[in-house]
Short mmCIF file of C-alpha atoms in Angstrom, two decimals:
data_model
loop_
_atom_site.label_atom_id
_atom_site.label_comp_id
_atom_site.label_asym_id
_atom_site.label_seq_id
_atom_site.Cartn_x
_atom_site.Cartn_y
_atom_site.Cartn_z
CA MET A 1 5.56 -14.51 7.72
CA GLN A 2 3.40 -16.67 5.51
CA LEU A 3 0.77 -15.03 3.33
CA THR A 4 -2.69 -16.49 2.77
CA PRO A 5 -4.41 -15.72 -0.52
CA ILE A 6 -7.75 -14.04 0.25
CA GLY A 7 -8.81 -14.38 -3.37
CA ILE A 8 -7.70 -14.27 -6.98
CA ILE A 9 -7.65 -11.55 -9.63
CA HIS A 10 -9.33 -12.05 -13.01
CA SER A 11 -7.84 -9.65 -15.54
CA PRO A 12 -7.55 -9.19 -19.30
CA TYR A 13 -3.79 -8.74 -18.83
CA LYS A 14 -2.39 -12.22 -19.36
CA GLN A 15 1.33 -11.49 -19.29
CA ARG A 16 3.83 -8.72 -18.74
CA GLY A 17 3.71 -6.34 -21.67
CA ASP A 18 -0.09 -6.57 -21.90
CA ALA A 19 -0.57 -4.12 -19.03
CA PRO A 20 -0.17 -0.34 -19.21
CA ARG A 21 2.67 1.40 -17.44
CA GLN A 22 0.66 2.11 -14.31
CA GLY A 23 -2.63 0.90 -12.93
CA ARG A 24 -4.10 4.42 -13.10
CA LEU A 25 -3.68 4.24 -16.89
CA SER A 26 -5.84 1.11 -17.13
CA ASP A 27 -9.52 1.57 -17.97
CA LYS A 28 -10.37 -2.14 -18.14
CA GLU A 29 -12.72 -3.77 -15.66
CA ILE A 30 -10.89 -6.21 -13.40
CA THR A 31 -12.52 -8.69 -11.03
CA LEU A 32 -11.24 -9.20 -7.51
CA GLU A 33 -12.73 -12.55 -6.48
CA VAL A 34 -12.70 -12.90 -2.69
CA TYR A 35 -12.82 -16.49 -1.48
CA PRO A 36 -16.01 -17.39 0.44
CA ARG A 37 -14.23 -17.90 3.77
CA PHE A 38 -13.19 -14.20 3.71
CA ALA A 39 -16.44 -12.78 2.29
CA ALA A 40 -17.59 -11.50 5.71
CA ALA A 41 -14.73 -8.98 5.57
CA LEU A 42 -16.43 -7.31 2.57
CA LYS A 43 -19.28 -5.98 4.74
CA ASP A 44 -19.82 -2.24 4.06
CA VAL A 45 -17.22 -2.17 1.26
CA THR A 46 -19.58 -0.36 -1.11
CA ARG A 47 -19.33 2.69 1.16
CA CYS A 48 -15.90 3.22 -0.40
CA SER A 49 -15.41 4.84 -3.79
CA HIS A 50 -11.74 3.82 -3.84
CA LEU A 51 -9.93 0.84 -2.35
CA ILE A 52 -6.32 0.03 -1.61
CA VAL A 53 -5.62 -3.30 -3.28
CA LEU A 54 -2.55 -5.37 -2.43
CA HIS A 55 -1.72 -8.37 -4.57
CA TRP A 56 1.21 -10.72 -4.92
CA GLY A 57 3.44 -10.28 -7.93
CA ASP A 58 3.85 -13.98 -8.49
CA ARG A 59 5.82 -13.43 -11.70
CA ALA A 60 8.24 -10.90 -10.17
CA ASN A 61 11.98 -11.36 -9.73
CA ARG A 62 12.70 -11.14 -6.01
CA GLU A 63 16.46 -10.85 -6.45
CA THR A 64 16.28 -7.48 -8.24
CA LEU A 65 17.59 -4.59 -6.11
CA GLN A 66 18.12 -2.02 -8.87
CA SER A 67 16.47 -1.71 -12.23
CA ARG A 68 15.91 0.70 -15.09
CA THR A 69 12.51 2.33 -15.28
CA PRO A 70 10.76 4.01 -18.21
CA PHE A 71 11.65 7.33 -16.57
CA SER A 72 15.37 6.92 -15.94
CA ASP A 73 18.55 6.52 -17.91
CA ALA A 74 20.41 4.78 -15.09
CA PRO A 75 19.15 1.96 -12.86
CA LEU A 76 17.28 3.07 -9.74
CA GLY A 77 17.08 1.29 -6.42
CA VAL A 78 13.78 -0.58 -6.33
CA PHE A 79 12.86 1.12 -3.03
CA SER A 80 13.03 4.44 -4.97
CA SER A 81 10.73 3.29 -7.75
CA ARG A 82 7.60 1.27 -8.50
CA SER A 83 9.39 -1.63 -10.12
CA PRO A 84 7.33 -4.85 -9.89
CA ASN A 85 10.57 -6.68 -9.16
CA ARG A 86 11.62 -6.35 -5.49
CA PRO A 87 12.39 -8.60 -2.50
CA ASN A 88 8.73 -8.79 -1.41
CA PRO A 89 6.65 -8.28 -4.56
CA ILE A 90 3.56 -6.85 -2.86
CA ALA A 91 1.88 -4.73 -5.52
CA PHE A 92 -0.03 -1.65 -4.38
CA ARG A 93 -2.86 -0.13 -6.40
CA VAL A 94 -5.66 2.34 -5.70
CA ALA A 95 -8.74 0.89 -7.36
CA ASP A 96 -11.93 2.65 -8.42
CA LEU A 97 -14.75 0.47 -7.09
CA ILE A 98 -17.40 -0.01 -9.78
CA ARG A 99 -19.67 -2.55 -8.10
CA LEU A 100 -19.89 -5.59 -5.84
CA GLU A 101 -21.40 -8.85 -7.16
CA ASP A 102 -21.67 -11.40 -4.37
CA ASN A 103 -18.06 -11.90 -3.31
CA ARG A 104 -16.57 -10.30 -6.40
CA LEU A 105 -15.42 -6.67 -6.58
CA ILE A 106 -15.48 -5.17 -10.07
CA VAL A 107 -12.88 -2.39 -10.19
CA ARG A 108 -10.95 -0.15 -12.59
CA ARG A 109 -7.43 1.35 -12.52
CA VAL A 110 -5.79 -1.95 -11.60
CA ASP A 111 -3.35 -3.56 -14.00
CA ALA A 112 -2.71 -6.83 -12.19
CA LEU A 113 -1.91 -9.87 -14.31
CA ASP A 114 -4.59 -12.54 -14.60
CA GLY A 115 -4.40 -15.10 -11.82
CA SER A 116 -2.50 -12.90 -9.36
CA PRO A 117 -3.15 -13.85 -5.73
CA LEU A 118 -5.13 -11.21 -3.84
CA LEU A 119 -3.61 -10.31 -0.45
CA ASP A 120 -5.55 -7.44 1.09
CA ILE A 121 -8.19 -4.77 0.51
CA LYS A 122 -8.46 -1.59 2.60
CA ALA A 123 -10.55 1.59 2.52
CA TYR A 124 -8.70 4.43 0.75
CA ALA A 125 -9.07 7.67 2.71
CA SER A 126 -8.13 10.97 1.06
CA ALA A 127 -7.43 12.58 4.44
CA ILE A 128 -4.55 10.22 5.15
CA ASP A 129 -3.51 8.77 1.79
CA ALA A 130 -3.67 11.69 -0.66
CA ILE A 131 -0.43 13.68 -0.53
CA THR A 132 -0.82 16.08 -3.42
CA ASP A 133 2.58 17.78 -3.32
CA ALA A 134 4.93 14.80 -3.01
CA ALA A 135 8.18 15.25 -4.88
CA SER A 136 9.41 12.11 -6.54
CA GLY A 137 12.55 12.47 -8.57
CA SER A 138 11.98 9.02 -10.04
CA ILE A 139 8.43 9.26 -11.44
CA PRO A 140 6.87 12.01 -13.61
CA THR A 141 4.44 14.36 -11.89
CA SER A 142 1.63 13.83 -14.41
CA LEU A 143 -0.20 10.80 -15.78
CA GLU A 144 0.66 12.06 -19.26
CA GLY A 145 4.35 12.03 -18.38
CA ILE A 146 4.04 8.50 -17.02
CA SER A 147 2.14 7.35 -20.11
CA GLU A 148 4.75 8.83 -22.43
CA GLY A 149 7.76 7.64 -20.41
CA ARG A 150 9.17 11.15 -19.90
CA LEU A 151 12.02 11.88 -17.51
CA PRO A 152 10.60 12.96 -14.13
CA HIS A 153 11.21 16.65 -14.58
CA ALA A 154 10.61 16.86 -18.33
CA MET B 20 4.07 -16.84 -0.54
CA GLN B 21 6.77 -16.42 2.05
CA LEU B 22 7.81 -12.91 3.05
CA THR B 23 11.42 -11.94 3.72
CA PRO B 24 12.05 -9.12 6.21
CA ILE B 25 14.02 -6.39 4.42
CA GLY B 26 14.65 -4.62 7.72
CA ILE B 27 13.21 -3.70 11.09
CA ILE B 28 11.40 -0.65 12.43
CA HIS B 29 12.65 1.23 15.49
CA SER B 30 9.81 3.22 17.02
CA PRO B 31 8.85 4.89 20.30
CA TYR B 32 5.54 3.03 20.14
CA LYS B 33 6.15 -0.09 22.17
CA GLN B 34 2.66 -1.56 22.26
CA ARG B 35 -0.84 -1.04 20.97
CA GLY B 36 -2.38 1.95 22.65
CA ASP B 37 0.90 3.90 22.50
CA ALA B 38 0.35 4.83 18.86
CA PRO B 39 -2.04 7.49 17.57
CA ARG B 40 -5.13 6.56 15.61
CA GLN B 41 -3.43 6.92 12.23
CA GLY B 42 0.15 7.25 11.07
CA ARG B 43 -0.56 10.71 9.63
CA LEU B 44 -1.28 11.86 13.20
CA SER B 45 2.18 10.80 14.40
CA ASP B 46 4.90 13.46 14.53
CA LYS B 47 7.57 11.22 16.07
CA GLU B 48 10.71 10.27 14.19
CA ILE B 49 10.79 6.58 13.33
CA THR B 50 13.76 4.65 11.97
CA LEU B 51 13.39 2.17 9.12
CA GLU B 52 16.57 0.08 9.34
CA VAL B 53 17.18 -1.70 6.03
CA TYR B 54 19.36 -4.80 6.35
CA PRO B 55 22.74 -4.53 4.57
CA ARG B 56 21.93 -7.18 1.97
CA PHE B 57 19.08 -4.98 0.68
CA ALA B 58 20.86 -1.62 1.00
CA ALA B 59 21.56 -1.41 -2.76
CA ALA B 60 17.80 -1.01 -3.28
CA LEU B 61 17.97 2.34 -1.43
CA LYS B 62 19.89 4.00 -4.28
CA ASP B 63 18.25 7.34 -5.22
CA VAL B 64 15.70 7.11 -2.38
CA THR B 65 16.41 10.66 -1.24
CA ARG B 66 14.85 11.90 -4.49
CA CYS B 67 11.51 11.07 -2.87
CA SER B 68 9.82 13.37 -0.37
CA HIS B 69 7.29 10.67 0.52
CA LEU B 70 7.55 6.88 0.59
CA ILE B 71 5.06 4.05 0.68
CA VAL B 72 6.06 1.86 3.62
CA LEU B 73 4.70 -1.66 4.03
CA HIS B 74 5.35 -3.48 7.28
CA TRP B 75 4.14 -6.67 8.90
CA GLY B 76 1.65 -6.34 11.73
CA ASP B 77 3.23 -9.09 13.78
CA ARG B 78 0.90 -8.44 16.71
CA ALA B 79 -2.30 -8.47 14.60
CA ASN B 80 -5.12 -10.99 14.83
CA ARG B 81 -5.37 -12.69 11.45
CA GLU B 82 -8.74 -14.33 12.21
CA THR B 83 -10.59 -11.01 12.47
CA LEU B 84 -12.99 -10.41 9.55
CA GLN B 85 -15.15 -7.68 11.09
CA SER B 86 -14.36 -5.21 13.83
CA ARG B 87 -15.52 -1.99 15.38
CA THR B 88 -13.56 1.13 14.49
CA PRO B 89 -13.36 4.48 16.26
CA PHE B 90 -15.68 5.82 13.55
CA SER B 91 -18.49 3.29 13.60
CA ASP B 92 -21.17 2.07 15.96
CA ALA B 93 -21.44 -1.34 14.31
CA PRO B 94 -18.61 -3.67 13.26
CA LEU B 95 -17.27 -3.09 9.75
CA GLY B 96 -15.75 -5.62 7.41
CA VAL B 97 -11.98 -5.28 7.68
CA PHE B 98 -11.72 -4.83 3.89
CA SER B 99 -13.89 -1.69 4.35
CA SER B 100 -11.67 -0.20 7.05
CA ARG B 101 -8.07 0.27 8.15
CA SER B 102 -8.21 -2.20 11.00
CA PRO B 103 -4.74 -3.58 11.82
CA ASN B 104 -6.38 -6.98 12.28
CA ARG B 105 -6.97 -8.75 8.94
CA PRO B 106 -6.06 -12.03 7.22
CA ASN B 107 -2.76 -10.66 5.86
CA PRO B 108 -1.69 -7.90 8.26
CA ILE B 109 0.34 -5.86 5.77
CA ALA B 110 0.28 -2.33 7.14
CA PHE B 111 0.37 0.53 4.63
CA ARG B 112 1.68 3.99 5.52
CA VAL B 113 2.77 7.04 3.56
CA ALA B 114 5.92 8.30 5.26
CA ASP B 115 7.52 11.73 5.13
CA LEU B 116 11.20 11.08 4.45
CA ILE B 117 13.34 13.22 6.75
CA ARG B 118 16.82 11.88 5.97
CA LEU B 119 18.90 8.83 5.10
CA GLU B 120 21.73 7.76 7.43
CA ASP B 121 23.68 4.88 5.87
CA ASN B 122 21.05 2.16 5.53
CA ARG B 123 18.56 3.79 7.89
CA LEU B 124 15.65 5.93 6.75
CA ILE B 125 14.46 8.47 9.31
CA VAL B 126 10.78 9.19 8.64
CA ARG B 127 7.69 10.78 10.17
CA ARG B 128 3.94 9.98 9.92
CA VAL B 129 4.46 6.28 10.61
CA ASP B 130 2.98 4.73 13.75
CA ALA B 131 4.42 1.23 13.48
CA LEU B 132 5.12 -0.63 16.70
CA ASP B 133 8.75 -1.05 17.72
CA GLY B 134 10.32 -4.14 16.24
CA SER B 135 7.85 -4.52 13.35
CA PRO B 136 9.36 -6.34 10.35
CA LEU B 137 9.82 -4.07 7.35
CA LEU B 138 8.48 -5.56 4.09
CA ASP B 139 8.75 -2.99 1.31
CA ILE B 140 9.46 0.63 0.43
CA LYS B 141 8.23 2.31 -2.75
CA ALA B 142 8.27 5.83 -4.20
CA TYR B 143 4.99 7.67 -3.51
CA ALA B 144 3.81 9.50 -6.64
CA SER B 145 1.04 12.10 -6.33
CA ALA B 146 0.01 11.59 -9.98
CA ILE B 147 -1.03 8.01 -9.33
CA ASP B 148 -1.55 7.71 -5.57
CA ALA B 149 -3.28 10.93 -4.51
CA ILE B 150 -7.04 10.63 -5.03
CA THR B 151 -8.36 13.77 -3.40
CA ASP B 152 -12.08 13.18 -3.75
CA ALA B 153 -12.41 9.59 -2.56
CA ALA B 154 -15.59 8.91 -0.64
CA SER B 155 -15.14 6.58 2.27
CA GLY B 156 -18.20 5.95 4.34
CA SER B 157 -16.06 4.30 7.00
CA ILE B 158 -13.38 6.94 7.72
CA PRO B 159 -13.83 10.68 8.42
CA THR B 160 -12.85 13.05 5.61
CA SER B 161 -10.51 15.16 7.75
CA LEU B 162 -7.54 14.44 9.99
CA GLU B 163 -9.37 16.30 12.77
CA GLY B 164 -12.31 13.95 12.41
CA ILE B 165 -10.00 10.95 12.56
CA SER B 166 -8.19 12.33 15.59
CA GLU B 167 -11.44 12.96 17.43
CA GLY B 168 -13.07 9.68 16.43
CA ARG B 169 -16.04 11.32 14.74
CA LEU B 170 -18.52 9.40 12.63
CA PRO B 171 -17.50 9.58 8.96
CA HIS B 172 -20.03 12.20 7.94
CA ALA B 173 -20.11 14.18 11.19
#
């Protein structure tokens, strides 16, 4: 299972610590540059207001199975959290599409580090992807709680 | 960028054509078997009602850049759709977690084919992942529309 980079991400976030706690808290414009050989797959992409963006966390630690989060006192299993460190560091973000310039997507709400390899882009569909009443005991239920690093139920 | 399988999916869907049009339309129980060496990453997972599940589409065509969908008359770019065929066939589903049995997650709303390699599991968080007003010109806005293969705005 060998991944092929479909492009590269240009971002103002140069290293860990520069980025906010979650992509949804980022208001910076980020550029998803799709390599020319994959540009045909961008046909019709401007029909979408939001896109699922998968990128490779090339600076992640793949050995990490449990880690502390901003919202927990004890380490959580990485499959129970959104830790960037995990066996396959495939980062998932929902991007707001701002505009398309040739083979470059300008988006917001993505906090990828500069130079991250781009893996996939998909249409986000509210009917299948928006679960509004999910209970997560590991992540606060509001963006404010995430921003402030509250405990999940605080 | 080499992926490591963290487990394997056991599913009643044996081949393409067995599965419904979208995972959200599947009511079958599916088993996500996590291999023992990664089981520590499952700690606290039952705090989550919903999980992001990434699996490898090992029967996908990675050369496909445009394809017809049930909701379009003309081919769409695969980055504008949810086609299983794409350069990096990383399938994304939001699963309803039913229960955990040792290192096996029993879930619903996942239509993966039997034997698909499991790549990643993450907590789904409504505050960051549920965009209720996304406009997708390539996918119907209701599950009924998806089920019936309507045009997006029909």
